[in-house]
Amino acid sequence: MGLRLLSLSDFGRRRSTAVSTFDPGFLWGAATSSYQIEGAVAEDGRGPSIWDTFAATPGAVRDGDTGAVAADHYHRFPEDIALMAELGLRAYRFSLAWPRIQPSGSGPADRRGLDFYRRLTDTLLDHGIQPWPTLYHWDLPQPLEDSGGWPVRDTAERFAEYAALAHGALGDRITHWTTLNEPWCSAFLGYATGRHAPGRREPAAAVRAAHHLLLGHGLAAEAIRGAGTRAGITLNLTHVTPLSTEPADLDAARRIDGMQNRLFLDPLLRGAYPADVLDDLREVTDAGHIHDGDLKRIGAPPDHLGINYYAPMLVAGSATPTQTAYVGSPLVRVADGGRPRTAMGWEIDEGGLLRLLLRIKDDYPALPLYITENGAAFEDVVAHDGVHDADRVAYLDGHIRSCAAAIDLGVPLKGYFVWSLLDNFEWSFGYAPRFGIVHVDYPTQRRTPKDSARWYAEVIRRGGL
Ligand code: FCB
């Protein structure tokens, strides 16, 4: 692959930059999460999670799919790690299943759960791959949901207790920890739209959940941070543009940017909730769940920020109320940006990633940034000689170029993780969408690296594009 020029003119800057190499220490990785790949949901003492319950609810997940077997990674992790090593991955982002470590969500740790993650971690280290764990990627122990879930404050305390147990067992071999994956999804898809577990449709509960997730992050980070341990968080952020300069569209953009980005970034990085978003939410719930001192704990600066980016958002005002996850803002809608889309229907725009990174650099105090998820589902075709996923290669190529451009423009971006290493259980969409750079044939569990995996291995080997 030859050197190509990335024109920044369409990003509103009059320069172009050659994209070639990244810093030798740049962390190239791939990501997965526990419920999406592990399977073995009833093995070695694992307790039920909200996703087991939700997936068993008729109509909740496409085709009635569940994570019961998934990619069987629980049994096949040695093979999967050997594959990671072959691809030359420097780091592997995975999540720990809370219900394996604390099956009921409280009390002592189950040794078998910890042992699994010890074996996984040690195998990664043996292959020279940095383990990059996330403590919570949405699989809340069901008993904690039965006691109220994230809308109740106690769940944040339980999360910190679990974090301390996990760190106590693995902190000697893992330096970089992530508390939460995408608290926006946990709060607003889980408790407002009901599209994710636990499937509740209670806007006020969703707002409380968002705060308790952030508090849980703060408490967990306090519990594990120390000599040799860094604690960060991963957010799903996007670049929001108004459809026009009409006041209703500008207001929609302010509101959606507020709920999707600033509701999380501001308390974490500035120690305060954005006043306009609190105003928008006042109709949904009062702020009684925010206690004195909470923001101090939430706002203790994270050691790194993980960003999951998939697509930008073009938004507009709506004359009639719409059903969205943006509680408190019913008069907003997502507009069509007219760009090509992935199999998820998400618009493809790597420019949105560059703009997002520059915005974080401009608006927030500097801290090490990592793209902890970026990738795409496409209709992969399995041919006799492999999976030729040129569309995925193009998607990744464009977004990695945006990473390079961002670094060039001063963004402290330190790593990039492809979503995903393996095809997996894509939540309420079941197994239909395929995000992997490695194809999984579910009936046989056979792994086949797609063209994108070979391409990515080459990017890593060359240290860039
Ligand atoms: C993110 C999730 C991840 C995966 C991708 C496609 O929101 O963190 O688990 O589902 O989307």
PDB file of N, CA and C in Angstrom, residues 2 36 94 100 109 119 201 242 255 258 311 337 438 454:
ATOM      1  N   GLY A   2       0.679   2.103  -0.947  1.00  0.00           N
ATOM      2  CA  GLY A   2       1.538   3.285  -1.023  1.00  0.00           C
ATOM      3  C   GLY A   2       1.095   4.385  -0.092  1.00  0.00           C
ATOM      4  N   GLN A  36     -20.311 -10.635  24.930  1.00  0.00           N
ATOM      5  CA  GLN A  36     -20.396 -10.757  23.476  1.00  0.00           C
ATOM      6  C   GLN A  36     -19.605 -11.934  22.909  1.00  0.00           C
ATOM      7  N   PHE A  94     -10.448  -6.249  26.570  1.00  0.00           N
ATOM      8  CA  PHE A  94     -11.520  -7.209  26.871  1.00  0.00           C
ATOM      9  C   PHE A  94     -12.228  -6.701  28.111  1.00  0.00           C
ATOM     10  N   ARG A 100     -19.001 -13.310  36.907  1.00  0.00           N
ATOM     11  CA  ARG A 100     -18.074 -14.434  37.134  1.00  0.00           C
ATOM     12  C   ARG A 100     -17.296 -14.204  38.422  1.00  0.00           C
ATOM     13  N   ALA A 109     -15.156 -12.779  46.362  1.00  0.00           N
ATOM     14  CA  ALA A 109     -14.946 -13.139  44.956  1.00  0.00           C
ATOM     15  C   ALA A 109     -14.979 -14.646  44.795  1.00  0.00           C
ATOM     16  N   ARG A 119      -5.663 -16.550  33.987  1.00  0.00           N
ATOM     17  CA  ARG A 119      -5.125 -17.354  32.868  1.00  0.00           C
ATOM     18  C   ARG A 119      -5.113 -16.536  31.575  1.00  0.00           C
ATOM     19  N   ARG A 201     -38.171   1.237  30.710  1.00  0.00           N
ATOM     20  CA  ARG A 201     -38.507   2.492  29.999  1.00  0.00           C
ATOM     21  C   ARG A 201     -38.926   3.516  31.018  1.00  0.00           C
ATOM     22  N   PRO A 242     -25.654  20.495  13.514  1.00  0.00           N
ATOM     23  CA  PRO A 242     -27.063  20.837  13.247  1.00  0.00           C
ATOM     24  C   PRO A 242     -27.340  20.807  11.745  1.00  0.00           C
ATOM     25  N   ARG A 255     -28.637  20.123  22.486  1.00  0.00           N
ATOM     26  CA  ARG A 255     -29.208  19.126  23.402  1.00  0.00           C
ATOM     27  C   ARG A 255     -28.559  17.761  23.211  1.00  0.00           C
ATOM     28  N   GLY A 258     -25.141  17.708  24.295  1.00  0.00           N
ATOM     29  CA  GLY A 258     -25.172  17.763  25.760  1.00  0.00           C
ATOM     30  C   GLY A 258     -25.366  16.391  26.371  1.00  0.00           C
ATOM     31  N   ALA A 311     -19.788   6.822  14.293  1.00  0.00           N
ATOM     32  CA  ALA A 311     -20.471   7.636  13.282  1.00  0.00           C
ATOM     33  C   ALA A 311     -20.742   9.026  13.843  1.00  0.00           C
ATOM     34  N   GLY A 337     -27.464  12.360   6.767  1.00  0.00           N
ATOM     35  CA  GLY A 337     -26.318  13.115   6.255  1.00  0.00           C
ATOM     36  C   GLY A 337     -25.977  12.748   4.824  1.00  0.00           C
ATOM     37  N   VAL A 438     -11.912 -10.925  12.325  1.00  0.00           N
ATOM     38  CA  VAL A 438     -11.794 -12.377  12.214  1.00  0.00           C
ATOM     39  C   VAL A 438     -13.211 -12.942  12.141  1.00  0.00           C
ATOM     40  N   ARG A 454      -5.634  -9.193   7.972  1.00  0.00           N
ATOM     41  CA  ARG A 454      -4.292  -9.214   7.366  1.00  0.00           C
ATOM     42  C   ARG A 454      -3.815  -7.788   7.086  1.00  0.00           C
TER      43      ARG A 454
END
